[in-house]
Amino acid sequence: MKIHEYQAKEILGSFDIPVPRGRVAVTADQVERAAKMMGGRCVVKAQIYAGGRGKAGGVQVAHHPEQAHEIAKELFGKRLVTHQTGPEGLKVRRILVEETVEVGQEFYLSITLDRQTSRYCLIASAEGGVNIEEVAANAPEKIHTLTIDPYTGLRSYQARQIVHKIGMTGGVAEDCVRLILDMYRCCLDKDCSLVEINPLVVTKAGWLLALDAKINFDDNAVFRHWEYHEMQDYSQMDPLEISAGKFDLSYIKLDGNIGCMVNGAGLAMATLDVLKENGGDPANFLDVGGGATREKVAEAFKIILQDKDVEAVFVNIFGGIMRCDVIAHGIIEAAGEMACQLPIVVRMDGSQVEEGKALLKESPLNVQCADFLGEGAKMIVAMMKQEEP
Ligand code: GDP
Ligand code: MN
């Protein structure tokens, strides 16, 4: 789960990490008022669920409140396109107005989950700022990492080693050790999958300040933080992802044209691989989970059909807990309701499989059934070829 920069900064502040003074605004007038509170000169920052805003004009310095008003008027309602948003961009509906800071040096600092080791890892670099991706690509030796042992936790001597590697010395270095330990505490307490400060700056006056902040929460832990629910900004999310969330389905958008309905994440991965191997290109995957009902299957199928990139649907379900006739009913109901004429291949196995297949065959849908995954993938690719004019 993603949150906005201003929310991430509130959280970091509550863990004693220094952040600039700021106010969030939803109209240009509010931005102007906030600018006055910051002393006139301020930084106007578009709040979207993506980074790369600086390079895209989403972070601008205003020299007086009227200018802040002008910048805000320009940004509000605009779809900001950055290298992280995709070509459609994300709509700016909130703006963070912050006091300006005299930046001495910019550092990069983050704690994230490393899938290789299944542990948190600390990442730091003295080359922080808007070009961190290029640094990672061209000069990886300038990026320092440390895997955190969950049993011992992050120790201050380890944080100190990294702080020295990024060239900090004296009082600032000790402040940074403190800050890293606070960041780790935040990660654990708030169940974060990412806490990133880029840039962490040493100001001209010699203080540490988190000038930008990004926090992602682990979706699987959201249930134990009642306050997260209200933090979500649905305007920043794919509407289909929101509908899927309502029915407790996981929906992931991809860039191909075959919609995939699968039960279980492992089976989903295998399905995508086999589809690709056979020349198919998945448009999404929708995991209906273990014990889905007819209604849930129908909702899942409707979500797939609402994805405008979908030109065919591939269903791959192992009916261990789920009954195949229930799945078939769900598909027929949803496809009927949406007047779906697209090619569909259903590969299912498990209890009541013959009943399920019979139901599909009798239906008016453009559907074929497969017994094996590879066979099903070949079928859907072939059906799509036939449809081509
Ligand atoms: P991002 O591009 O989405 O990561 O947005 P950031 O919040 O990191 O802002 C982009 C850049 O703007 C930062 O890397 C800083 O260099 C600069 N910036 C942001 N706030 C200030 C500020 O108060 N003073 C100065 N001088 N620069 C700032
Ligand atoms: Mn940044």
mmCIF file of N, CA and C in Angstrom, residues 14-142:
data_model
loop_
_atom_site.group_PDB
_atom_site.id
_atom_site.type_symbol
_atom_site.label_atom_id
_atom_site.label_comp_id
_atom_site.label_asym_id
_atom_site.label_seq_id
_atom_site.Cartn_x
_atom_site.Cartn_y
_atom_site.Cartn_z
ATOM 1 N N SER A 14 6.991 11.365 13.672
ATOM 2 C CA SER A 14 6.573 10.727 14.918
ATOM 3 C C SER A 14 7.632 9.740 15.426
ATOM 4 N N PHE A 15 8.597 9.406 14.577
ATOM 5 C CA PHE A 15 9.723 8.575 15.020
ATOM 6 C C PHE A 15 10.976 9.438 15.231
ATOM 7 N N ASP A 16 10.766 10.716 15.456
ATOM 8 C CA ASP A 16 11.846 11.658 15.782
ATOM 9 C C ASP A 16 12.801 11.941 14.632
ATOM 10 N N ILE A 17 12.353 11.693 13.398
ATOM 11 C CA ILE A 17 13.198 12.018 12.248
ATOM 12 C C ILE A 17 12.858 13.436 11.791
ATOM 13 N N PRO A 18 13.869 14.294 11.658
ATOM 14 C CA PRO A 18 13.597 15.691 11.312
ATOM 15 C C PRO A 18 13.099 15.864 9.876
ATOM 16 N N VAL A 19 11.968 16.557 9.734
ATOM 17 C CA VAL A 19 11.402 16.850 8.410
ATOM 18 C C VAL A 19 11.117 18.345 8.332
ATOM 19 N N PRO A 20 11.060 18.913 7.122
ATOM 20 C CA PRO A 20 10.782 20.351 7.022
ATOM 21 C C PRO A 20 9.362 20.666 7.491
ATOM 22 N N ARG A 21 9.148 21.896 7.904
ATOM 23 C CA ARG A 21 7.813 22.374 8.260
ATOM 24 C C ARG A 21 6.992 22.426 6.976
ATOM 25 N N GLY A 22 5.736 22.002 7.043
ATOM 26 C CA GLY A 22 4.933 22.043 5.825
ATOM 27 C C GLY A 22 3.452 21.899 6.095
ATOM 28 N N ARG A 23 2.647 22.189 5.057
ATOM 29 C CA ARG A 23 1.186 22.058 5.143
ATOM 30 C C ARG A 23 0.682 21.484 3.837
ATOM 31 N N VAL A 24 -0.360 20.666 3.936
ATOM 32 C CA VAL A 24 -0.916 20.116 2.718
ATOM 33 C C VAL A 24 -2.154 20.930 2.332
ATOM 34 N N ALA A 25 -2.346 21.117 1.024
ATOM 35 C CA ALA A 25 -3.425 21.968 0.536
ATOM 36 C C ALA A 25 -4.141 21.300 -0.634
ATOM 37 N N VAL A 26 -5.443 21.621 -0.782
ATOM 38 C CA VAL A 26 -6.187 21.038 -1.901
ATOM 39 C C VAL A 26 -6.708 22.101 -2.882
ATOM 40 N N THR A 27 -6.464 23.393 -2.582
ATOM 41 C CA THR A 27 -6.817 24.437 -3.546
ATOM 42 C C THR A 27 -5.643 25.411 -3.657
ATOM 43 N N ALA A 28 -5.632 26.184 -4.738
ATOM 44 C CA ALA A 28 -4.542 27.146 -4.948
ATOM 45 C C ALA A 28 -4.557 28.224 -3.858
ATOM 46 N N ASP A 29 -5.760 28.602 -3.379
ATOM 47 C CA ASP A 29 -5.845 29.588 -2.293
ATOM 48 C C ASP A 29 -5.195 29.056 -1.018
ATOM 49 N N GLN A 30 -5.473 27.819 -0.732
ATOM 50 C CA GLN A 30 -4.849 27.203 0.455
ATOM 51 C C GLN A 30 -3.333 27.143 0.301
ATOM 52 N N VAL A 31 -2.877 26.907 -0.917
ATOM 53 C CA VAL A 31 -1.429 26.872 -1.163
ATOM 54 C C VAL A 31 -0.836 28.246 -0.858
ATOM 55 N N GLU A 32 -1.535 29.292 -1.323
ATOM 56 C CA GLU A 32 -1.029 30.654 -1.102
ATOM 57 C C GLU A 32 -0.957 30.971 0.399
ATOM 58 N N ARG A 33 -2.019 30.587 1.107
ATOM 59 C CA ARG A 33 -2.041 30.837 2.547
ATOM 60 C C ARG A 33 -0.896 30.080 3.235
ATOM 61 N N ALA A 34 -0.716 28.829 2.836
ATOM 62 C CA ALA A 34 0.357 28.022 3.427
ATOM 63 C C ALA A 34 1.715 28.651 3.128
ATOM 64 N N ALA A 35 1.850 29.201 1.905
ATOM 65 C CA ALA A 35 3.116 29.835 1.524
ATOM 66 C C ALA A 35 3.424 31.005 2.463
ATOM 67 N N LYS A 36 2.370 31.758 2.795
ATOM 68 C CA LYS A 36 2.574 32.885 3.723
ATOM 69 C C LYS A 36 3.036 32.376 5.078
ATOM 70 N N MET A 37 2.459 31.256 5.508
ATOM 71 C CA MET A 37 2.860 30.697 6.807
ATOM 72 C C MET A 37 4.312 30.232 6.792
ATOM 73 N N MET A 38 4.798 29.855 5.594
ATOM 74 C CA MET A 38 6.189 29.392 5.504
ATOM 75 C C MET A 38 7.141 30.580 5.342
ATOM 76 N N GLY A 39 6.592 31.782 5.358
ATOM 77 C CA GLY A 39 7.450 32.959 5.266
ATOM 78 C C GLY A 39 7.564 33.508 3.857
ATOM 79 N N GLY A 40 6.688 33.033 2.951
ATOM 80 C CA GLY A 40 6.687 33.569 1.585
ATOM 81 C C GLY A 40 7.390 32.652 0.620
ATOM 82 N N ARG A 41 8.679 32.492 0.802
ATOM 83 C CA ARG A 41 9.436 31.567 -0.039
ATOM 84 C C ARG A 41 9.114 30.144 0.390
ATOM 85 N N CYS A 42 8.828 29.286 -0.571
ATOM 86 C CA CYS A 42 8.461 27.916 -0.189
ATOM 87 C C CYS A 42 8.684 26.946 -1.346
ATOM 88 N N VAL A 43 8.577 25.655 -1.047
ATOM 89 C CA VAL A 43 8.635 24.626 -2.085
ATOM 90 C C VAL A 43 7.222 24.079 -2.259
ATOM 91 N N VAL A 44 6.775 24.015 -3.539
ATOM 92 C CA VAL A 44 5.439 23.529 -3.865
ATOM 93 C C VAL A 44 5.606 22.118 -4.429
ATOM 94 N N LYS A 45 5.019 21.140 -3.749
ATOM 95 C CA LYS A 45 5.260 19.751 -4.135
ATOM 96 C C LYS A 45 3.963 18.994 -4.440
ATOM 97 N N ALA A 46 3.822 18.561 -5.690
ATOM 98 C CA ALA A 46 2.657 17.771 -6.089
ATOM 99 C C ALA A 46 2.697 16.431 -5.368
ATOM 100 N N GLN A 47 1.544 16.034 -4.806
ATOM 101 C CA GLN A 47 1.473 14.753 -4.104
ATOM 102 C C GLN A 47 0.826 13.714 -5.009
ATOM 103 N N ILE A 48 1.628 12.803 -5.514
ATOM 104 C CA ILE A 48 1.084 11.692 -6.313
ATOM 105 C C ILE A 48 1.743 10.399 -5.827
ATOM 106 N N TYR A 49 1.132 9.260 -6.192
ATOM 107 C CA TYR A 49 1.687 7.979 -5.767
ATOM 108 C C TYR A 49 2.826 7.541 -6.690
ATOM 109 N N ALA A 50 3.789 8.436 -6.924
ATOM 110 C CA ALA A 50 4.933 8.067 -7.754
ATOM 111 C C ALA A 50 6.065 9.049 -7.508
ATOM 112 N N GLY A 51 7.278 8.582 -7.764
ATOM 113 C CA GLY A 51 8.440 9.453 -7.637
ATOM 114 C C GLY A 51 8.814 10.057 -8.988
ATOM 115 N N GLY A 52 9.960 10.706 -9.039
ATOM 116 C CA GLY A 52 10.409 11.339 -10.277
ATOM 117 C C GLY A 52 9.713 12.663 -10.529
ATOM 118 N N ARG A 53 9.112 13.229 -9.481
ATOM 119 C CA ARG A 53 8.336 14.465 -9.662
ATOM 120 C C ARG A 53 9.223 15.660 -9.961
ATOM 121 N N GLY A 54 10.406 15.667 -9.326
ATOM 122 C CA GLY A 54 11.312 16.799 -9.497
ATOM 123 C C GLY A 54 11.602 17.059 -10.966
ATOM 124 N N LYS A 55 11.948 15.980 -11.682
ATOM 125 C CA LYS A 55 12.307 16.107 -13.094
ATOM 126 C C LYS A 55 11.098 16.415 -13.968
ATOM 127 N N ALA A 56 9.893 16.153 -13.467
ATOM 128 C CA ALA A 56 8.690 16.349 -14.275
ATOM 129 C C ALA A 56 7.984 17.670 -13.956
ATOM 130 N N GLY A 57 8.604 18.515 -13.152
ATOM 131 C CA GLY A 57 7.996 19.804 -12.822
ATOM 132 C C GLY A 57 7.025 19.744 -11.651
ATOM 133 N N GLY A 58 7.033 18.630 -10.936
ATOM 134 C CA GLY A 58 6.108 18.480 -9.804
ATOM 135 C C GLY A 58 6.647 19.031 -8.493
ATOM 136 N N VAL A 59 7.896 19.487 -8.502
ATOM 137 C CA VAL A 59 8.491 20.102 -7.308
ATOM 138 C C VAL A 59 9.097 21.435 -7.741
ATOM 139 N N GLN A 60 8.514 22.540 -7.256
ATOM 140 C CA GLN A 60 9.006 23.851 -7.692
ATOM 141 C C GLN A 60 9.159 24.803 -6.519
ATOM 142 N N VAL A 61 10.181 25.632 -6.612
ATOM 143 C CA VAL A 61 10.395 26.633 -5.574
ATOM 144 C C VAL A 61 9.625 27.902 -5.953
ATOM 145 N N ALA A 62 8.847 28.427 -4.998
ATOM 146 C CA ALA A 62 8.137 29.699 -5.220
ATOM 147 C C ALA A 62 8.802 30.774 -4.370
ATOM 148 N N HIS A 63 9.002 31.955 -4.976
ATOM 149 C CA HIS A 63 9.721 33.002 -4.242
ATOM 150 C C HIS A 63 8.801 33.892 -3.433
ATOM 151 N N HIS A 64 7.507 33.858 -3.777
ATOM 152 C CA HIS A 64 6.525 34.601 -2.978
ATOM 153 C C HIS A 64 5.165 33.908 -3.086
ATOM 154 N N PRO A 65 4.231 34.203 -2.175
ATOM 155 C CA PRO A 65 2.957 33.483 -2.113
ATOM 156 C C PRO A 65 2.151 33.525 -3.415
ATOM 157 N N GLU A 66 2.189 34.669 -4.152
ATOM 158 C CA GLU A 66 1.423 34.738 -5.407
ATOM 159 C C GLU A 66 1.975 33.739 -6.417
ATOM 160 N N GLN A 67 3.291 33.609 -6.412
ATOM 161 C CA GLN A 67 3.906 32.649 -7.335
ATOM 162 C C GLN A 67 3.524 31.216 -6.945
ATOM 163 N N ALA A 68 3.447 30.956 -5.640
ATOM 164 C CA ALA A 68 3.024 29.627 -5.171
ATOM 165 C C ALA A 68 1.612 29.355 -5.683
ATOM 166 N N HIS A 69 0.757 30.383 -5.634
ATOM 167 C CA HIS A 69 -0.611 30.283 -6.135
ATOM 168 C C HIS A 69 -0.618 29.919 -7.623
ATOM 169 N N GLU A 70 0.221 30.612 -8.393
ATOM 170 C CA GLU A 70 0.324 30.349 -9.841
ATOM 171 C C GLU A 70 0.755 28.908 -10.119
ATOM 172 N N ILE A 71 1.798 28.477 -9.437
ATOM 173 C CA ILE A 71 2.312 27.121 -9.646
ATOM 174 C C ILE A 71 1.239 26.094 -9.299
ATOM 175 N N ALA A 72 0.532 26.351 -8.176
ATOM 176 C CA ALA A 72 -0.503 25.413 -7.722
ATOM 177 C C ALA A 72 -1.631 25.325 -8.740
ATOM 178 N N LYS A 73 -2.012 26.515 -9.307
ATOM 179 C CA LYS A 73 -3.106 26.529 -10.283
ATOM 180 C C LYS A 73 -2.757 25.670 -11.495
ATOM 181 N N GLU A 74 -1.489 25.750 -11.868
ATOM 182 C CA GLU A 74 -0.970 24.971 -12.986
ATOM 183 C C GLU A 74 -0.995 23.462 -12.675
ATOM 184 N N LEU A 75 -0.621 23.121 -11.437
ATOM 185 C CA LEU A 75 -0.474 21.699 -11.077
ATOM 186 C C LEU A 75 -1.793 20.995 -10.776
ATOM 187 N N PHE A 76 -2.710 21.707 -10.098
ATOM 188 C CA PHE A 76 -3.961 21.064 -9.694
ATOM 189 C C PHE A 76 -4.746 20.587 -10.911
ATOM 190 N N GLY A 77 -5.175 19.353 -10.851
ATOM 191 C CA GLY A 77 -5.993 18.820 -11.931
ATOM 192 C C GLY A 77 -5.183 18.313 -13.099
ATOM 193 N N LYS A 78 -3.903 18.677 -13.108
ATOM 194 C CA LYS A 78 -3.040 18.220 -14.188
ATOM 195 C C LYS A 78 -2.655 16.764 -13.934
ATOM 196 N N ARG A 79 -2.450 16.017 -15.016
ATOM 197 C CA ARG A 79 -1.919 14.658 -14.841
ATOM 198 C C ARG A 79 -0.419 14.750 -14.978
ATOM 199 N N LEU A 80 0.250 14.504 -13.891
ATOM 200 C CA LEU A 80 1.707 14.598 -13.888
ATOM 201 C C LEU A 80 2.298 13.289 -14.410
ATOM 202 N N VAL A 81 3.108 13.405 -15.453
ATOM 203 C CA VAL A 81 3.734 12.221 -16.038
ATOM 204 C C VAL A 81 5.205 12.190 -15.619
ATOM 205 N N THR A 82 5.595 11.169 -14.876
ATOM 206 C CA THR A 82 7.000 11.015 -14.512
ATOM 207 C C THR A 82 7.465 9.654 -15.016
ATOM 208 N N HIS A 83 8.753 9.379 -14.861
ATOM 209 C CA HIS A 83 9.258 8.089 -15.371
ATOM 210 C C HIS A 83 8.718 6.912 -14.571
ATOM 211 N N GLN A 84 8.006 7.201 -13.476
ATOM 212 C CA GLN A 84 7.424 6.102 -12.691
ATOM 213 C C GLN A 84 5.915 5.946 -12.887
ATOM 214 N N THR A 85 5.262 6.858 -13.597
ATOM 215 C CA THR A 85 3.793 6.814 -13.656
ATOM 216 C C THR A 85 3.233 6.081 -14.868
ATOM 217 N N GLY A 86 4.009 5.917 -15.926
ATOM 218 C CA GLY A 86 3.430 5.456 -17.184
ATOM 219 C C GLY A 86 2.877 6.654 -17.924
ATOM 220 N N PRO A 87 2.527 6.472 -19.221
ATOM 221 C CA PRO A 87 2.185 7.610 -20.066
ATOM 222 C C PRO A 87 0.911 8.369 -19.650
ATOM 223 N N GLU A 88 0.003 7.716 -18.911
ATOM 224 C CA GLU A 88 -1.241 8.420 -18.529
ATOM 225 C C GLU A 88 -0.992 9.398 -17.380
ATOM 226 N N GLY A 89 0.061 9.180 -16.618
ATOM 227 C CA GLY A 89 0.347 10.058 -15.501
ATOM 228 C C GLY A 89 -0.639 9.887 -14.357
ATOM 229 N N LEU A 90 -0.470 10.706 -13.319
ATOM 230 C CA LEU A 90 -1.370 10.654 -12.163
ATOM 231 C C LEU A 90 -1.863 12.067 -11.868
ATOM 232 N N LYS A 91 -3.143 12.160 -11.515
ATOM 233 C CA LYS A 91 -3.768 13.461 -11.293
ATOM 234 C C LYS A 91 -3.302 14.080 -9.969
ATOM 235 N N VAL A 92 -2.974 15.368 -10.018
ATOM 236 C CA VAL A 92 -2.547 16.064 -8.797
ATOM 237 C C VAL A 92 -3.772 16.642 -8.107
ATOM 238 N N ARG A 93 -4.057 16.179 -6.897
ATOM 239 C CA ARG A 93 -5.208 16.680 -6.142
ATOM 240 C C ARG A 93 -4.819 17.216 -4.780
ATOM 241 N N ARG A 94 -3.583 16.989 -4.385
ATOM 242 C CA ARG A 94 -3.091 17.536 -3.122
ATOM 243 C C ARG A 94 -1.693 18.080 -3.359
ATOM 244 N N ILE A 95 -1.401 19.184 -2.694
ATOM 245 C CA ILE A 95 -0.079 19.794 -2.823
ATOM 246 C C ILE A 95 0.498 20.024 -1.437
ATOM 247 N N LEU A 96 1.767 19.683 -1.286
ATOM 248 C CA LEU A 96 2.450 19.943 -0.022
ATOM 249 C C LEU A 96 3.270 21.223 -0.182
ATOM 250 N N VAL A 97 3.046 22.166 0.730
ATOM 251 C CA VAL A 97 3.809 23.418 0.718
ATOM 252 C C VAL A 97 4.782 23.356 1.890
ATOM 253 N N GLU A 98 6.063 23.504 1.581
ATOM 254 C CA GLU A 98 7.076 23.380 2.632
ATOM 255 C C GLU A 98 7.994 24.582 2.685
ATOM 256 N N GLU A 99 8.570 24.796 3.864
ATOM 257 C CA GLU A 99 9.600 25.823 3.995
ATOM 258 C C GLU A 99 10.784 25.433 3.104
ATOM 259 N N THR A 100 11.479 26.395 2.561
ATOM 260 C CA THR A 100 12.659 26.067 1.751
ATOM 261 C C THR A 100 13.845 25.793 2.676
ATOM 262 N N VAL A 101 14.754 25.032 2.129
ATOM 263 C CA VAL A 101 15.903 24.625 2.927
ATOM 264 C C VAL A 101 17.149 24.895 2.107
ATOM 265 N N GLU A 102 18.170 25.385 2.765
ATOM 266 C CA GLU A 102 19.444 25.587 2.077
ATOM 267 C C GLU A 102 20.215 24.277 2.109
ATOM 268 N N VAL A 103 20.256 23.630 0.942
ATOM 269 C CA VAL A 103 20.825 22.286 0.881
ATOM 270 C C VAL A 103 22.348 22.332 0.776
ATOM 271 N N GLY A 104 23.024 21.626 1.684
ATOM 272 C CA GLY A 104 24.475 21.498 1.590
ATOM 273 C C GLY A 104 24.811 20.295 0.728
ATOM 274 N N GLN A 105 24.409 19.085 1.191
ATOM 275 C CA GLN A 105 24.672 17.864 0.430
ATOM 276 C C GLN A 105 23.453 16.952 0.481
ATOM 277 N N GLU A 106 23.240 16.190 -0.596
ATOM 278 C CA GLU A 106 22.088 15.294 -0.683
ATOM 279 C C GLU A 106 22.532 13.837 -0.601
ATOM 280 N N PHE A 107 21.921 13.087 0.291
ATOM 281 C CA PHE A 107 22.217 11.655 0.450
ATOM 282 C C PHE A 107 20.973 10.826 0.123
ATOM 283 N N TYR A 108 21.213 9.531 -0.088
ATOM 284 C CA TYR A 108 20.101 8.593 -0.292
ATOM 285 C C TYR A 108 20.110 7.588 0.852
ATOM 286 N N LEU A 109 18.920 7.313 1.383
ATOM 287 C CA LEU A 109 18.810 6.357 2.483
ATOM 288 C C LEU A 109 17.499 5.598 2.350
ATOM 289 N N SER A 110 17.547 4.275 2.432
ATOM 290 C CA SER A 110 16.283 3.540 2.460
ATOM 291 C C SER A 110 16.418 2.225 3.189
ATOM 292 N N ILE A 111 15.291 1.739 3.662
ATOM 293 C CA ILE A 111 15.212 0.373 4.182
ATOM 294 C C ILE A 111 14.080 -0.292 3.418
ATOM 295 N N THR A 112 14.373 -1.441 2.830
ATOM 296 C CA THR A 112 13.345 -2.126 2.058
ATOM 297 C C THR A 112 13.495 -3.625 2.233
ATOM 298 N N LEU A 113 12.526 -4.375 1.749
ATOM 299 C CA LEU A 113 12.613 -5.834 1.849
ATOM 300 C C LEU A 113 13.396 -6.364 0.662
ATOM 301 N N ASP A 114 14.403 -7.160 0.948
ATOM 302 C CA ASP A 114 15.213 -7.775 -0.093
ATOM 303 C C ASP A 114 14.661 -9.181 -0.333
ATOM 304 N N ARG A 115 14.156 -9.409 -1.545
ATOM 305 C CA ARG A 115 13.516 -10.690 -1.826
ATOM 306 C C ARG A 115 14.504 -11.850 -1.837
ATOM 307 N N GLN A 116 15.758 -11.557 -2.185
ATOM 308 C CA GLN A 116 16.781 -12.597 -2.247
ATOM 309 C C GLN A 116 17.010 -13.221 -0.871
ATOM 310 N N THR A 117 17.146 -12.358 0.140
ATOM 311 C CA THR A 117 17.459 -12.857 1.481
ATOM 312 C C THR A 117 16.217 -12.915 2.367
ATOM 313 N N SER A 118 15.095 -12.398 1.868
ATOM 314 C CA SER A 118 13.855 -12.283 2.650
ATOM 315 C C SER A 118 14.070 -11.487 3.933
ATOM 316 N N ARG A 119 14.915 -10.486 3.852
ATOM 317 C CA ARG A 119 15.188 -9.663 5.029
ATOM 318 C C ARG A 119 15.134 -8.191 4.659
ATOM 319 N N TYR A 120 15.018 -7.369 5.686
ATOM 320 C CA TYR A 120 15.150 -5.941 5.451
ATOM 321 C C TYR A 120 16.596 -5.644 5.074
ATOM 322 N N CYS A 121 16.781 -4.705 4.161
ATOM 323 C CA CYS A 121 18.143 -4.268 3.917
ATOM 324 C C CYS A 121 18.199 -2.743 3.882
ATOM 325 N N LEU A 122 19.318 -2.260 4.359
ATOM 326 C CA LEU A 122 19.544 -0.820 4.438
ATOM 327 C C LEU A 122 20.379 -0.422 3.228
ATOM 328 N N ILE A 123 19.960 0.620 2.531
ATOM 329 C CA ILE A 123 20.683 1.089 1.351
ATOM 330 C C ILE A 123 21.051 2.556 1.571
ATOM 331 N N ALA A 124 22.293 2.896 1.272
ATOM 332 C CA ALA A 124 22.728 4.282 1.483
ATOM 333 C C ALA A 124 23.685 4.717 0.391
ATOM 334 N N SER A 125 23.627 5.999 0.057
ATOM 335 C CA SER A 125 24.564 6.535 -0.921
ATOM 336 C C SER A 125 24.801 8.018 -0.666
ATOM 337 N N ALA A 126 26.029 8.444 -0.977
ATOM 338 C CA ALA A 126 26.350 9.867 -0.851
ATOM 339 C C ALA A 126 25.894 10.628 -2.093
ATOM 340 N N GLU A 127 25.390 9.884 -3.092
ATOM 341 C CA GLU A 127 24.954 10.520 -4.347
ATOM 342 C C GLU A 127 23.431 10.563 -4.400
ATOM 343 N N GLY A 128 22.814 11.086 -3.355
ATOM 344 C CA GLY A 128 21.351 11.139 -3.321
ATOM 345 C C GLY A 128 20.806 12.199 -4.246
ATOM 346 N N GLY A 129 19.459 12.257 -4.326
ATOM 347 C CA GLY A 129 18.814 13.266 -5.165
ATOM 348 C C GLY A 129 18.094 12.636 -6.321
ATOM 349 N N VAL A 130 17.781 13.462 -7.335
ATOM 350 C CA VAL A 130 16.902 13.008 -8.412
ATOM 351 C C VAL A 130 17.568 12.042 -9.395
ATOM 352 N N ASN A 131 18.891 11.864 -9.285
ATOM 353 C CA ASN A 131 19.568 10.983 -10.250
ATOM 354 C C ASN A 131 19.968 9.625 -9.680
ATOM 355 N N ILE A 132 19.322 9.211 -8.599
ATOM 356 C CA ILE A 132 19.747 7.976 -7.928
ATOM 357 C C ILE A 132 19.678 6.761 -8.849
ATOM 358 N N GLU A 133 18.687 6.707 -9.746
ATOM 359 C CA GLU A 133 18.568 5.562 -10.654
ATOM 360 C C GLU A 133 19.806 5.457 -11.561
ATOM 361 N N GLU A 134 20.292 6.619 -12.034
ATOM 362 C CA GLU A 134 21.484 6.613 -12.891
ATOM 363 C C GLU A 134 22.716 6.180 -12.100
ATOM 364 N N VAL A 135 22.805 6.622 -10.849
ATOM 365 C CA VAL A 135 23.937 6.210 -10.016
ATOM 366 C C VAL A 135 23.919 4.693 -9.860
ATOM 367 N N ALA A 136 22.736 4.147 -9.583
ATOM 368 C CA ALA A 136 22.619 2.696 -9.393
ATOM 369 C C ALA A 136 23.031 1.946 -10.662
ATOM 370 N N ALA A 137 22.705 2.524 -11.828
ATOM 371 C CA ALA A 137 23.008 1.854 -13.090
ATOM 372 C C ALA A 137 24.478 2.016 -13.479
ATOM 373 N N ASN A 138 25.026 3.224 -13.302
ATOM 374 C CA ASN A 138 26.365 3.503 -13.826
ATOM 375 C C ASN A 138 27.490 3.401 -12.812
ATOM 376 N N ALA A 139 27.162 3.589 -11.547
ATOM 377 C CA ALA A 139 28.221 3.540 -10.531
ATOM 378 C C ALA A 139 27.723 2.802 -9.293
ATOM 379 N N PRO A 140 27.398 1.499 -9.478
ATOM 380 C CA PRO A 140 26.810 0.757 -8.351
ATOM 381 C C PRO A 140 27.703 0.713 -7.111
ATOM 382 N N GLU A 141 29.014 0.936 -7.304
ATOM 383 C CA GLU A 141 29.918 0.902 -6.143
ATOM 384 C C GLU A 141 29.655 2.076 -5.195
ATOM 385 N N LYS A 142 28.899 3.074 -5.675
ATOM 386 C CA LYS A 142 28.587 4.222 -4.818
ATOM 387 C C LYS A 142 27.339 3.978 -3.963
#
